[in-house]
């Protein structure tokens, strides 16, 4: 598994899953979301491998769910809401760039001082100007010197 620990400049420790396939950033976000949402629920599985999530994607989306460019918006949404992952309720919104920061703050919330155990993660699509993009999971927002930082 490609799990590693990342410590932010605010002292937050995050358990992060680094994608193992070229176009699997969406799969990595699903893995991290399942962990972050299910880790405190007794009897609910929280840790998955990339192969297990790709297998679920194949069941939902067909034999080559990642294609050449990775999961698209509808495919990522279907996978996130897979009942076996026990974290249904995900939805999709295409936001104007100027509103993304406020939407992250509204959904994820600003964490107080100290460790953050219960989180409400959000997956954000970052589009590159030259085409393509990358999925990222945001689970913490900290405020420092009047500025807000999402991680």
PDB file of C-alpha atoms in Angstrom:
ATOM      1  CA  UNK A   1       0.000   0.000   0.000  1.00  0.00           C
ATOM      2  CA  UNK A   2       1.135   3.525  -0.647  1.00  0.00           C
ATOM      3  CA  UNK A   3       0.201   5.032   2.708  1.00  0.00           C
ATOM      4  CA  UNK A   4       2.507   7.618   4.215  1.00  0.00           C
ATOM      5  CA  UNK A   5       2.332  10.291   6.901  1.00  0.00           C
ATOM      6  CA  UNK A   6       2.420  13.974   6.017  1.00  0.00           C
ATOM      7  CA  UNK A   7       2.890  16.639   8.673  1.00  0.00           C
ATOM      8  CA  UNK A   8       1.753  20.148   7.752  1.00  0.00           C
ATOM      9  CA  UNK A   9       3.315  23.401   8.846  1.00  0.00           C
ATOM     10  CA  UNK A  10       0.501  23.644  11.410  1.00  0.00           C
ATOM     11  CA  UNK A  11       1.547  20.386  13.045  1.00  0.00           C
ATOM     12  CA  UNK A  12      -1.355  18.405  11.588  1.00  0.00           C
ATOM     13  CA  UNK A  13      -0.541  14.797  10.849  1.00  0.00           C
ATOM     14  CA  UNK A  14      -2.372  13.279   7.871  1.00  0.00           C
ATOM     15  CA  UNK A  15      -2.377   9.677   6.765  1.00  0.00           C
ATOM     16  CA  UNK A  16      -2.154  10.061   2.980  1.00  0.00           C
ATOM     17  CA  UNK A  17      -2.521   7.485   0.208  1.00  0.00           C
ATOM     18  CA  UNK A  18      -0.206   8.137  -2.738  1.00  0.00           C
ATOM     19  CA  UNK A  19      -1.595   6.797  -5.991  1.00  0.00           C
ATOM     20  CA  UNK A  20       0.189   3.723  -7.350  1.00  0.00           C
ATOM     21  CA  UNK A  21      -1.062   3.923 -10.971  1.00  0.00           C
ATOM     22  CA  UNK A  22      -0.447   6.789 -13.389  1.00  0.00           C
ATOM     23  CA  UNK A  23      -4.058   7.994 -13.546  1.00  0.00           C
ATOM     24  CA  UNK A  24      -5.345   6.855 -10.152  1.00  0.00           C
ATOM     25  CA  UNK A  25      -5.586  10.136  -8.212  1.00  0.00           C
ATOM     26  CA  UNK A  26      -9.384   9.711  -8.041  1.00  0.00           C
ATOM     27  CA  UNK A  27      -8.947   6.181  -6.687  1.00  0.00           C
ATOM     28  CA  UNK A  28      -6.489   7.495  -4.075  1.00  0.00           C
ATOM     29  CA  UNK A  29      -9.067  10.117  -3.023  1.00  0.00           C
ATOM     30  CA  UNK A  30     -11.725   7.415  -2.604  1.00  0.00           C
ATOM     31  CA  UNK A  31      -9.304   5.396  -0.444  1.00  0.00           C
ATOM     32  CA  UNK A  32      -8.497   8.402   1.747  1.00  0.00           C
ATOM     33  CA  UNK A  33     -12.160   9.428   2.026  1.00  0.00           C
ATOM     34  CA  UNK A  34     -13.153   5.911   3.135  1.00  0.00           C
ATOM     35  CA  UNK A  35     -10.452   5.965   5.793  1.00  0.00           C
ATOM     36  CA  UNK A  36     -11.215   9.458   7.059  1.00  0.00           C
ATOM     37  CA  UNK A  37     -14.981   8.885   7.223  1.00  0.00           C
ATOM     38  CA  UNK A  38     -15.056   5.287   8.498  1.00  0.00           C
ATOM     39  CA  UNK A  39     -12.054   5.134  10.839  1.00  0.00           C
ATOM     40  CA  UNK A  40     -14.092   5.718  13.994  1.00  0.00           C
ATOM     41  CA  UNK A  41     -17.128   3.607  13.127  1.00  0.00           C
ATOM     42  CA  UNK A  42     -16.939   0.217  14.877  1.00  0.00           C
ATOM     43  CA  UNK A  43     -17.472  -2.721  12.539  1.00  0.00           C
ATOM     44  CA  UNK A  44     -16.964  -0.581   9.423  1.00  0.00           C
ATOM     45  CA  UNK A  45     -13.991  -1.181   7.211  1.00  0.00           C
ATOM     46  CA  UNK A  46     -11.830   1.925   6.741  1.00  0.00           C
ATOM     47  CA  UNK A  47      -8.658   0.786   4.921  1.00  0.00           C
ATOM     48  CA  UNK A  48      -8.633  -0.325   1.280  1.00  0.00           C
ATOM     49  CA  UNK A  49      -5.933  -1.009  -1.298  1.00  0.00           C
ATOM     50  CA  UNK A  50      -5.824   0.566  -4.721  1.00  0.00           C
ATOM     51  CA  UNK A  51      -6.498  -2.850  -6.296  1.00  0.00           C
ATOM     52  CA  UNK A  52      -9.656  -3.273  -4.186  1.00  0.00           C
ATOM     53  CA  UNK A  53     -11.043   0.129  -5.185  1.00  0.00           C
ATOM     54  CA  UNK A  54     -10.170  -0.424  -8.860  1.00  0.00           C
ATOM     55  CA  UNK A  55     -12.000  -3.768  -8.634  1.00  0.00           C
ATOM     56  CA  UNK A  56     -15.089  -1.972  -7.254  1.00  0.00           C
ATOM     57  CA  UNK A  57     -14.771   0.558 -10.074  1.00  0.00           C
ATOM     58  CA  UNK A  58     -14.680  -2.264 -12.638  1.00  0.00           C
ATOM     59  CA  UNK A  59     -17.895  -3.717 -11.181  1.00  0.00           C
ATOM     60  CA  UNK A  60     -19.601  -0.322 -11.422  1.00  0.00           C
ATOM     61  CA  UNK A  61     -18.057   1.153 -14.556  1.00  0.00           C
ATOM     62  CA  UNK A  62     -16.778  -1.669 -16.754  1.00  0.00           C
ATOM     63  CA  UNK A  63     -13.439  -3.336 -17.515  1.00  0.00           C
ATOM     64  CA  UNK A  64     -11.311  -0.178 -17.892  1.00  0.00           C
ATOM     65  CA  UNK A  65     -12.755   2.354 -15.426  1.00  0.00           C
ATOM     66  CA  UNK A  66      -9.710   4.619 -15.364  1.00  0.00           C
ATOM     67  CA  UNK A  67      -9.283   4.827 -19.126  1.00  0.00           C
ATOM     68  CA  UNK A  68      -6.361   6.926 -20.309  1.00  0.00           C
ATOM     69  CA  UNK A  69      -7.149   9.947 -18.139  1.00  0.00           C
ATOM     70  CA  UNK A  70      -8.459   8.539 -14.836  1.00  0.00           C
ATOM     71  CA  UNK A  71     -11.914   8.795 -13.301  1.00  0.00           C
ATOM     72  CA  UNK A  72     -14.199  11.440 -14.773  1.00  0.00           C
ATOM     73  CA  UNK A  73     -16.742  13.363 -12.655  1.00  0.00           C
ATOM     74  CA  UNK A  74     -19.693  10.926 -12.944  1.00  0.00           C
ATOM     75  CA  UNK A  75     -17.454   7.867 -12.455  1.00  0.00           C
ATOM     76  CA  UNK A  76     -15.782   9.283  -9.344  1.00  0.00           C
ATOM     77  CA  UNK A  77     -19.191  10.161  -7.909  1.00  0.00           C
ATOM     78  CA  UNK A  78     -20.580   6.662  -8.527  1.00  0.00           C
ATOM     79  CA  UNK A  79     -17.520   5.095  -6.901  1.00  0.00           C
ATOM     80  CA  UNK A  80     -17.656   7.378  -3.841  1.00  0.00           C
ATOM     81  CA  UNK A  81     -21.309   6.422  -3.338  1.00  0.00           C
ATOM     82  CA  UNK A  82     -20.670   2.666  -3.679  1.00  0.00           C
ATOM     83  CA  UNK A  83     -22.743   1.155  -0.836  1.00  0.00           C
ATOM     84  CA  UNK A  84     -19.915  -1.205   0.118  1.00  0.00           C
ATOM     85  CA  UNK A  85     -17.770   1.770   1.145  1.00  0.00           C
ATOM     86  CA  UNK A  86     -20.438   2.938   3.623  1.00  0.00           C
ATOM     87  CA  UNK A  87     -20.031   6.643   2.918  1.00  0.00           C
ATOM     88  CA  UNK A  88     -22.924   7.489   0.605  1.00  0.00           C
ATOM     89  CA  UNK A  89     -24.242  11.023   0.169  1.00  0.00           C
ATOM     90  CA  UNK A  90     -21.530  12.425  -2.084  1.00  0.00           C
ATOM     91  CA  UNK A  91     -22.632  14.893  -4.739  1.00  0.00           C
ATOM     92  CA  UNK A  92     -21.024  16.899  -7.523  1.00  0.00           C
ATOM     93  CA  UNK A  93     -20.940  20.639  -8.122  1.00  0.00           C
ATOM     94  CA  UNK A  94     -19.049  22.575 -10.770  1.00  0.00           C
ATOM     95  CA  UNK A  95     -18.033  25.794  -9.036  1.00  0.00           C
ATOM     96  CA  UNK A  96     -16.734  29.104 -10.339  1.00  0.00           C
ATOM     97  CA  UNK A  97     -13.066  29.384  -9.383  1.00  0.00           C
ATOM     98  CA  UNK A  98     -13.788  32.397  -7.163  1.00  0.00           C
ATOM     99  CA  UNK A  99     -16.115  30.344  -4.910  1.00  0.00           C
ATOM    100  CA  UNK A 100     -14.020  27.204  -4.351  1.00  0.00           C
ATOM    101  CA  UNK A 101     -12.247  28.456  -1.228  1.00  0.00           C
ATOM    102  CA  UNK A 102     -15.493  29.517   0.433  1.00  0.00           C
ATOM    103  CA  UNK A 103     -17.151  26.188  -0.475  1.00  0.00           C
ATOM    104  CA  UNK A 104     -14.223  24.263   1.069  1.00  0.00           C
ATOM    105  CA  UNK A 105     -14.515  26.319   4.266  1.00  0.00           C
ATOM    106  CA  UNK A 106     -18.303  25.835   4.326  1.00  0.00           C
ATOM    107  CA  UNK A 107     -18.141  22.046   3.783  1.00  0.00           C
ATOM    108  CA  UNK A 108     -14.936  21.033   5.601  1.00  0.00           C
ATOM    109  CA  UNK A 109     -15.125  23.708   8.299  1.00  0.00           C
ATOM    110  CA  UNK A 110     -12.316  25.454  10.117  1.00  0.00           C
ATOM    111  CA  UNK A 111     -10.540  23.204  12.613  1.00  0.00           C
ATOM    112  CA  UNK A 112      -9.759  24.536  16.057  1.00  0.00           C
ATOM    113  CA  UNK A 113      -6.459  24.085  17.827  1.00  0.00           C
ATOM    114  CA  UNK A 114      -5.168  20.593  18.459  1.00  0.00           C
ATOM    115  CA  UNK A 115      -5.699  17.311  16.649  1.00  0.00           C
ATOM    116  CA  UNK A 116      -8.634  16.959  14.284  1.00  0.00           C
ATOM    117  CA  UNK A 117     -10.097  13.473  14.490  1.00  0.00           C
ATOM    118  CA  UNK A 118     -13.557  13.775  12.948  1.00  0.00           C
ATOM    119  CA  UNK A 119     -13.409  15.303   9.480  1.00  0.00           C
ATOM    120  CA  UNK A 120     -15.805  16.008   6.636  1.00  0.00           C
ATOM    121  CA  UNK A 121     -13.570  15.644   3.559  1.00  0.00           C
ATOM    122  CA  UNK A 122     -14.192  17.204   0.183  1.00  0.00           C
ATOM    123  CA  UNK A 123     -12.696  16.097  -3.120  1.00  0.00           C
ATOM    124  CA  UNK A 124     -11.719  18.902  -5.457  1.00  0.00           C
ATOM    125  CA  UNK A 125     -10.841  18.634  -9.126  1.00  0.00           C
ATOM    126  CA  UNK A 126      -7.904  20.793 -10.161  1.00  0.00           C
ATOM    127  CA  UNK A 127      -7.918  21.507 -13.904  1.00  0.00           C
ATOM    128  CA  UNK A 128      -4.600  22.238 -15.585  1.00  0.00           C
ATOM    129  CA  UNK A 129      -4.422  25.055 -18.139  1.00  0.00           C
ATOM    130  CA  UNK A 130      -2.778  22.746 -20.688  1.00  0.00           C
ATOM    131  CA  UNK A 131      -5.526  20.118 -20.323  1.00  0.00           C
ATOM    132  CA  UNK A 132      -6.017  17.290 -17.876  1.00  0.00           C
ATOM    133  CA  UNK A 133      -6.253  17.623 -14.141  1.00  0.00           C
ATOM    134  CA  UNK A 134      -5.866  16.063 -10.728  1.00  0.00           C
ATOM    135  CA  UNK A 135      -8.224  15.040  -7.917  1.00  0.00           C
ATOM    136  CA  UNK A 136      -7.246  16.119  -4.377  1.00  0.00           C
ATOM    137  CA  UNK A 137      -8.884  15.448  -1.026  1.00  0.00           C
ATOM    138  CA  UNK A 138      -9.209  18.350   1.448  1.00  0.00           C
ATOM    139  CA  UNK A 139      -9.994  17.402   5.040  1.00  0.00           C
ATOM    140  CA  UNK A 140      -8.698  20.248   7.194  1.00  0.00           C
ATOM    141  CA  UNK A 141      -8.826  24.041   7.119  1.00  0.00           C
ATOM    142  CA  UNK A 142      -6.689  25.949   9.614  1.00  0.00           C
ATOM    143  CA  UNK A 143      -6.649  29.668  10.302  1.00  0.00           C
ATOM    144  CA  UNK A 144      -3.323  31.346  11.002  1.00  0.00           C
ATOM    145  CA  UNK A 145      -2.584  35.094  11.168  1.00  0.00           C
ATOM    146  CA  UNK A 146      -5.927  35.898   9.605  1.00  0.00           C
ATOM    147  CA  UNK A 147      -5.392  33.585   6.630  1.00  0.00           C
ATOM    148  CA  UNK A 148      -7.086  30.237   5.954  1.00  0.00           C
ATOM    149  CA  UNK A 149      -5.159  27.206   4.724  1.00  0.00           C
ATOM    150  CA  UNK A 150      -6.718  24.018   3.341  1.00  0.00           C
ATOM    151  CA  UNK A 151      -4.858  20.705   3.534  1.00  0.00           C
TER     152      UNK A 151
END
